[in-house]
GROMACS .gro file of N, CA and C in nm:
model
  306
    1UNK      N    1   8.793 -12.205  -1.832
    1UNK     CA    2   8.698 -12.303  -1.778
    1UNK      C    3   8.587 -12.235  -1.697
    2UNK      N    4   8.508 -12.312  -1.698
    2UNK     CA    5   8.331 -12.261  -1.659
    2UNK      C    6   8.264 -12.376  -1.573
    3UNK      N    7   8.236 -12.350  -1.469
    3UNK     CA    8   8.171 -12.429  -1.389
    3UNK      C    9   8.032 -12.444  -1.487
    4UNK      N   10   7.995 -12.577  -1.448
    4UNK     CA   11   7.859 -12.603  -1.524
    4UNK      C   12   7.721 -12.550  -1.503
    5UNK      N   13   7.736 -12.495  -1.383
    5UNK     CA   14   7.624 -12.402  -1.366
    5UNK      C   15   7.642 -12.284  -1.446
    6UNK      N   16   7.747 -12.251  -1.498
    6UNK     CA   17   7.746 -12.109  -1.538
    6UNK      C   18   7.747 -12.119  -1.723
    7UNK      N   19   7.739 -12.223  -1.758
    7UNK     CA   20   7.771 -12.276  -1.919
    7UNK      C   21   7.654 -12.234  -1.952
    8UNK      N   22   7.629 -12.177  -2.103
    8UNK     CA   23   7.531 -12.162  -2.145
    8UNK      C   24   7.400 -12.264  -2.145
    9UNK      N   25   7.404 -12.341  -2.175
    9UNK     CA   26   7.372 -12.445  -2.169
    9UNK      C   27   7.219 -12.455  -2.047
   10UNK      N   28   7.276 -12.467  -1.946
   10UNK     CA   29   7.264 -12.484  -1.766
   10UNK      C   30   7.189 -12.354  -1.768
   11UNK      N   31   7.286 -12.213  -1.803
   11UNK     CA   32   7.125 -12.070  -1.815
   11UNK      C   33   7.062 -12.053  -1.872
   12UNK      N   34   7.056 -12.157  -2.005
   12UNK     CA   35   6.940 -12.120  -2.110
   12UNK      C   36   6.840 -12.229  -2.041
   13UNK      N   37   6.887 -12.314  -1.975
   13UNK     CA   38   6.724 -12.437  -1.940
   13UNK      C   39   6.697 -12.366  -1.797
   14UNK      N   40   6.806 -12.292  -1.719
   14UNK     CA   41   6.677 -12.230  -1.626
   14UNK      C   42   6.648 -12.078  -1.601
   15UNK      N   43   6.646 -12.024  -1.737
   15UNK     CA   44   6.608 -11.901  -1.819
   15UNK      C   45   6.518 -11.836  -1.686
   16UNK      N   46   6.360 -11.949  -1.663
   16UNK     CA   47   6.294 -11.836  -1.612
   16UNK      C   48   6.321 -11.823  -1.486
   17UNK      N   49   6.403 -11.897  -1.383
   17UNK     CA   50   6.440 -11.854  -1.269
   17UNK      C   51   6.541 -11.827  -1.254
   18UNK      N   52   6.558 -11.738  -1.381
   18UNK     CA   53   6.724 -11.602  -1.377
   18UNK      C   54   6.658 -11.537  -1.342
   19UNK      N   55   6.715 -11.371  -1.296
   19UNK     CA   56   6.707 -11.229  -1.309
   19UNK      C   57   6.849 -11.207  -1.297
   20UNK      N   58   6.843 -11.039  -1.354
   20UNK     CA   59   6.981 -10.966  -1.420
   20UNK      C   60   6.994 -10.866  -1.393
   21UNK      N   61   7.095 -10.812  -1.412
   21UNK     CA   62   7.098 -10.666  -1.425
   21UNK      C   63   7.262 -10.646  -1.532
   22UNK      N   64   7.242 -10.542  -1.614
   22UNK     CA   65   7.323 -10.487  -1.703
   22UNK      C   66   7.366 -10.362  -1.734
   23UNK      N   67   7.530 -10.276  -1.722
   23UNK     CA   68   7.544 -10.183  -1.715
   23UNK      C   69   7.576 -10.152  -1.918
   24UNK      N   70   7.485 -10.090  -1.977
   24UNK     CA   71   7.532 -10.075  -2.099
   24UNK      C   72   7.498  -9.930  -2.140
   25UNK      N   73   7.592  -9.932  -2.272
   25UNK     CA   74   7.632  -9.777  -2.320
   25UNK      C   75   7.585  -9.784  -2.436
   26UNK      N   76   7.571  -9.658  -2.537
   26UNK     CA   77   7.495  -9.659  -2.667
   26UNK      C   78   7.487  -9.771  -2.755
   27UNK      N   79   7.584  -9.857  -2.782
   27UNK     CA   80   7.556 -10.009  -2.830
   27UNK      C   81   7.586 -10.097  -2.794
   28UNK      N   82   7.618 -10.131  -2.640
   28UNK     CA   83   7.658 -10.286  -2.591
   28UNK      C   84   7.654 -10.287  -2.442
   29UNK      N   85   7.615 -10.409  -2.432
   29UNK     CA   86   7.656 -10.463  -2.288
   29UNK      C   87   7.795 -10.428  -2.252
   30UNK      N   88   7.794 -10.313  -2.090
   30UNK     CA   89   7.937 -10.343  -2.047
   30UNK      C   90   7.965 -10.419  -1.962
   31UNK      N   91   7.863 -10.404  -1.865
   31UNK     CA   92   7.895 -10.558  -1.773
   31UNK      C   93   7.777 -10.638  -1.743
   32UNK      N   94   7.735 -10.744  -1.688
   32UNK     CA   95   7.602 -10.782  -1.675
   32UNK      C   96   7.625 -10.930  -1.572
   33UNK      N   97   7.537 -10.926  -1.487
   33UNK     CA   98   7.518 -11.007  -1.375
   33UNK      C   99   7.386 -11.086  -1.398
   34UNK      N  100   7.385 -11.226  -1.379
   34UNK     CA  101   7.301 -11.311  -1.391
   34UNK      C  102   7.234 -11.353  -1.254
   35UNK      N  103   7.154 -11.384  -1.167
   35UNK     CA  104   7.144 -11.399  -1.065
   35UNK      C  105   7.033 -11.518  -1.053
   36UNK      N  106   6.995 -11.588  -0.915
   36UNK     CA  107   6.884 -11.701  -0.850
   36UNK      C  108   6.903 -11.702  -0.742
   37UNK      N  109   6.804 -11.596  -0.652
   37UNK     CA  110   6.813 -11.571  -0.539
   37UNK      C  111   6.939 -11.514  -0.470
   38UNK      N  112   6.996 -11.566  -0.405
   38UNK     CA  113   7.117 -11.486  -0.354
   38UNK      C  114   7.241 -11.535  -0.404
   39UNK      N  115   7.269 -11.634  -0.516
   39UNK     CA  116   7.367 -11.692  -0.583
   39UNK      C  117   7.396 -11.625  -0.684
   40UNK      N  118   7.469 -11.564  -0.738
   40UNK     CA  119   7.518 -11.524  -0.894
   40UNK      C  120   7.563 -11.638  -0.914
   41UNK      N  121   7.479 -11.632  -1.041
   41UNK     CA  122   7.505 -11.734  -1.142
   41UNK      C  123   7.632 -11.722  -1.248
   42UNK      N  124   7.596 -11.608  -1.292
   42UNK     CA  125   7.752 -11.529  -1.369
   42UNK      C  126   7.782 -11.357  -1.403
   43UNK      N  127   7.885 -11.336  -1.379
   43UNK     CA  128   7.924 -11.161  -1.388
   43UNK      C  129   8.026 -11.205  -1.443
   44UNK      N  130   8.015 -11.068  -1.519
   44UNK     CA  131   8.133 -11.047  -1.620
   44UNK      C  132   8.124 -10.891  -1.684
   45UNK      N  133   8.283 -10.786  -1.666
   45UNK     CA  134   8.281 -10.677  -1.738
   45UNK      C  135   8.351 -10.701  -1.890
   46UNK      N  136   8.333 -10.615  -1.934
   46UNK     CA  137   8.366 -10.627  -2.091
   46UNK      C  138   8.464 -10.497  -2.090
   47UNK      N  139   8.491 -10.407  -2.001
   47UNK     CA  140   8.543 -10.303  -2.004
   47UNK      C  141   8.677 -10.290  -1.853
   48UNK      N  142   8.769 -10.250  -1.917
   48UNK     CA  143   8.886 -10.248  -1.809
   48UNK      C  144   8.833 -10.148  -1.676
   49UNK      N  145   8.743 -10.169  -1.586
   49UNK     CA  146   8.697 -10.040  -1.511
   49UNK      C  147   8.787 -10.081  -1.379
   50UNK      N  148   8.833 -10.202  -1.320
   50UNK     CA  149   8.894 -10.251  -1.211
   50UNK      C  150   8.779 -10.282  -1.138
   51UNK      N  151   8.648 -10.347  -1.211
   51UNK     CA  152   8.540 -10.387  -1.084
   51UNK      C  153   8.441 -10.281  -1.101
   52UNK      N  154   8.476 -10.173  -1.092
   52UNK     CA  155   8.331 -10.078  -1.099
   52UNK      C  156   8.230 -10.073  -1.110
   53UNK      N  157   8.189 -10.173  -1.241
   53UNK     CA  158   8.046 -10.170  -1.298
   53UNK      C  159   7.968 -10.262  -1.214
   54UNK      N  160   8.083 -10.398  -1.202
   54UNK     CA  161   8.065 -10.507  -1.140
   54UNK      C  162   7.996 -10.471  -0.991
   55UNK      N  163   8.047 -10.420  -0.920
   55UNK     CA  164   8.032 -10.352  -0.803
   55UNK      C  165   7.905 -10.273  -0.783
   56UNK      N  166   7.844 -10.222  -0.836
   56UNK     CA  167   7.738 -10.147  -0.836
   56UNK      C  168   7.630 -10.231  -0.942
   57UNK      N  169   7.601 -10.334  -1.023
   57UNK     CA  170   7.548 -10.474  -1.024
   57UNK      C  171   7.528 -10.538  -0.883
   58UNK      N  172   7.605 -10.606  -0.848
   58UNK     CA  173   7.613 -10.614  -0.669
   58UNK      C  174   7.500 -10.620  -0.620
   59UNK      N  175   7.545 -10.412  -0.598
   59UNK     CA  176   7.451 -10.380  -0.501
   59UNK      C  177   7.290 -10.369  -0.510
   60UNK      N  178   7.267 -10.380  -0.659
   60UNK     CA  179   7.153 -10.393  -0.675
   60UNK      C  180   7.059 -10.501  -0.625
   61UNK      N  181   7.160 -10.612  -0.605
   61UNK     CA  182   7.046 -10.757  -0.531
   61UNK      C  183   7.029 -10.721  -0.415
   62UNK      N  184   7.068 -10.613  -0.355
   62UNK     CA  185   7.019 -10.604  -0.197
   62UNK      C  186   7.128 -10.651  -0.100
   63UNK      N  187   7.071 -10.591   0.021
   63UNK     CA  188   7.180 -10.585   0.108
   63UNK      C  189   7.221 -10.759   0.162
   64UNK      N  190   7.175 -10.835   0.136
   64UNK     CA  191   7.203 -11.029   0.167
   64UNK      C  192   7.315 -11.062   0.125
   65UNK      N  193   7.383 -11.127   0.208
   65UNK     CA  194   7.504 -11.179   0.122
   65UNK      C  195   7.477 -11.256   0.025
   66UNK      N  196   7.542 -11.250  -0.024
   66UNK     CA  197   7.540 -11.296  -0.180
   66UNK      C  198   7.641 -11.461  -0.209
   67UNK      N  199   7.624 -11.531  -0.323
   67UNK     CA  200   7.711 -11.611  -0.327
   67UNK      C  201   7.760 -11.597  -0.433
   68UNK      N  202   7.885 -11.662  -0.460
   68UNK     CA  203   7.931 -11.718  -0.604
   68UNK      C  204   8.009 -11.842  -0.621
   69UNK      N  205   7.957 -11.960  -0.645
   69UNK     CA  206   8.010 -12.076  -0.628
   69UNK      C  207   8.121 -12.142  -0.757
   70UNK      N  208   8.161 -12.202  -0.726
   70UNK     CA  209   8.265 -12.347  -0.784
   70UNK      C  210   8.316 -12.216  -0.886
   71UNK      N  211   8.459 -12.107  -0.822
   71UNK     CA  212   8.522 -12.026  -0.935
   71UNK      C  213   8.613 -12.090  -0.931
   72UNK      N  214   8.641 -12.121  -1.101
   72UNK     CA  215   8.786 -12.119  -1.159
   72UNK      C  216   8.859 -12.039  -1.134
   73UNK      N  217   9.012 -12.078  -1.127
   73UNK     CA  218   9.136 -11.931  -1.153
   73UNK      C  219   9.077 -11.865  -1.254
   74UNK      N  220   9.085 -11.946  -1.369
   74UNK     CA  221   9.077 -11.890  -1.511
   74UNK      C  222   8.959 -11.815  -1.523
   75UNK      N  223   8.855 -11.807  -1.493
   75UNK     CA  224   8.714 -11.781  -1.467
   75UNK      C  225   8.708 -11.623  -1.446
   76UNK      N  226   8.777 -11.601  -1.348
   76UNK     CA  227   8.792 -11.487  -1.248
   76UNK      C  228   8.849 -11.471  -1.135
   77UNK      N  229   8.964 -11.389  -1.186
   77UNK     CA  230   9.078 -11.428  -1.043
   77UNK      C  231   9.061 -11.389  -0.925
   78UNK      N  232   9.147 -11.447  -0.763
   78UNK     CA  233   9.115 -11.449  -0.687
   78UNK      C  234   9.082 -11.302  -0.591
   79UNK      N  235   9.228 -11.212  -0.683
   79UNK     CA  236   9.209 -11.084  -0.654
   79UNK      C  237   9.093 -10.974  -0.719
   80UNK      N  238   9.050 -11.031  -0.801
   80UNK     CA  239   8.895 -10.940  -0.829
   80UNK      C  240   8.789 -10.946  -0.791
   81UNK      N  241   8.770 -11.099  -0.732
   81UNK     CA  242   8.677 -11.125  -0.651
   81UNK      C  243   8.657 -11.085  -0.511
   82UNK      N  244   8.784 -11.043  -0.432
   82UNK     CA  245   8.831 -11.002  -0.309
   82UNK      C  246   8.815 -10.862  -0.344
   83UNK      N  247   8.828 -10.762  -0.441
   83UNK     CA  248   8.802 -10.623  -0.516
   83UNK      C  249   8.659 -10.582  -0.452
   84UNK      N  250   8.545 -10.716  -0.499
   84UNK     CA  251   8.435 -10.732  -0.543
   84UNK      C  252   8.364 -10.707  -0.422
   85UNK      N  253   8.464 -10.755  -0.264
   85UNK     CA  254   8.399 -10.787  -0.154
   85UNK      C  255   8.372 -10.988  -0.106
   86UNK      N  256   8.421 -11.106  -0.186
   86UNK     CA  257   8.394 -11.165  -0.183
   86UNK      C  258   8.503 -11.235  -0.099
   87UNK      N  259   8.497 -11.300  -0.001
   87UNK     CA  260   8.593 -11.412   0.064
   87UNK      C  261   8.570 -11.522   0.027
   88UNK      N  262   8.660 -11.625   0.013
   88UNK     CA  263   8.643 -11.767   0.017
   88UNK      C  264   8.584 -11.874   0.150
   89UNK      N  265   8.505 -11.861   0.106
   89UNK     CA  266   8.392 -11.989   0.185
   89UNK      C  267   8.422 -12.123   0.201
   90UNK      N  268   8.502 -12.136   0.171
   90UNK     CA  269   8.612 -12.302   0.162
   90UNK      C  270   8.671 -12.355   0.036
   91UNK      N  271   8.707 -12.460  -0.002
   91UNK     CA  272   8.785 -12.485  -0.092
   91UNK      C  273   8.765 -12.652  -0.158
   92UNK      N  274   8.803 -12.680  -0.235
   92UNK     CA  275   8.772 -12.768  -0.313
   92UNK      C  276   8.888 -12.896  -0.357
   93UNK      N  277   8.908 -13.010  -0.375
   93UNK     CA  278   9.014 -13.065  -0.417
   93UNK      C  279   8.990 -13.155  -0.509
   94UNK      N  280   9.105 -13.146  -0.628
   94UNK     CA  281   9.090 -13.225  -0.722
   94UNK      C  282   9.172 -13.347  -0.729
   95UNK      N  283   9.123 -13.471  -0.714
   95UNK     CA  284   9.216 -13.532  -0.738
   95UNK      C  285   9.214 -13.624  -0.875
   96UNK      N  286   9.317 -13.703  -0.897
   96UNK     CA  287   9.299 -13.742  -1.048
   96UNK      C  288   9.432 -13.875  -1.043
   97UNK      N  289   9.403 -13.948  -1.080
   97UNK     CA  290   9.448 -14.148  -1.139
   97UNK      C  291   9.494 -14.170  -1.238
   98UNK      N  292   9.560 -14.236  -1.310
   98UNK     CA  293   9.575 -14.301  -1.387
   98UNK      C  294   9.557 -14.458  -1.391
   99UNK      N  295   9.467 -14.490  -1.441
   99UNK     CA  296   9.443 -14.629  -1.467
   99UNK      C  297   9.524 -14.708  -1.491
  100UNK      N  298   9.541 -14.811  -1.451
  100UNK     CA  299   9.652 -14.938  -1.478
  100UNK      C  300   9.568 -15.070  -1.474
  101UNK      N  301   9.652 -15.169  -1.520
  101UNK     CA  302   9.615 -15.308  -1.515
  101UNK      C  303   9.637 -15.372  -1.407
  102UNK      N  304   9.586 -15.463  -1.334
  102UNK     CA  305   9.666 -15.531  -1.221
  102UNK      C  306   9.747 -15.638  -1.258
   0.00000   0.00000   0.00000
């Protein structure tokens, strides 16, 4: 699962107020960071490095803290993000009904 900001969808309509950065080798993207101002929009490695590439992406937006909002478990777990330098900023709750008749 993918927060809706991060769905293709959501970065192709606000294309021109992305910027990026991408760590790649003779034919592919290995990791690549999407960014809007101080929010990442989306990171992702393609290569088992434990964060590495990810990490030095980062640092390229400058020394500001940075954000990364509404993560899934599934998305990117809690311990790679904590790898990354990132703490949790608060938390979220889902709740959910089942409809009935009265």
């Amino acid at each position: 699962p993918t927060c809706w900001d991060r769905s293709v969808e959501t970065l192709t309509a606000r294309k021109e107020e992305i910027n990026g950065f991408a760590a790649v080798a003779d034919e592919r993207i290995e990791a690549y960071l999407l960014y809007r101002g101080d929010e990442i929009l989306a990171l992702r490695t393609l290569v088992p490095d434990g964060g590495e590439l990810l990490k030095r992406l980062i640092v390229h937006m400058g020394p500001a803290t940075v954000r990364l909002s509404k993560v899934h478990p599934a998305e990117i777990h809690a311990t790679v993000l904590e790898s990354l330098g990132f703490t949790a900023a608060g938390g979220h709750r889902l709740y959910a009904a089942t409809a009935r008749s009265s």
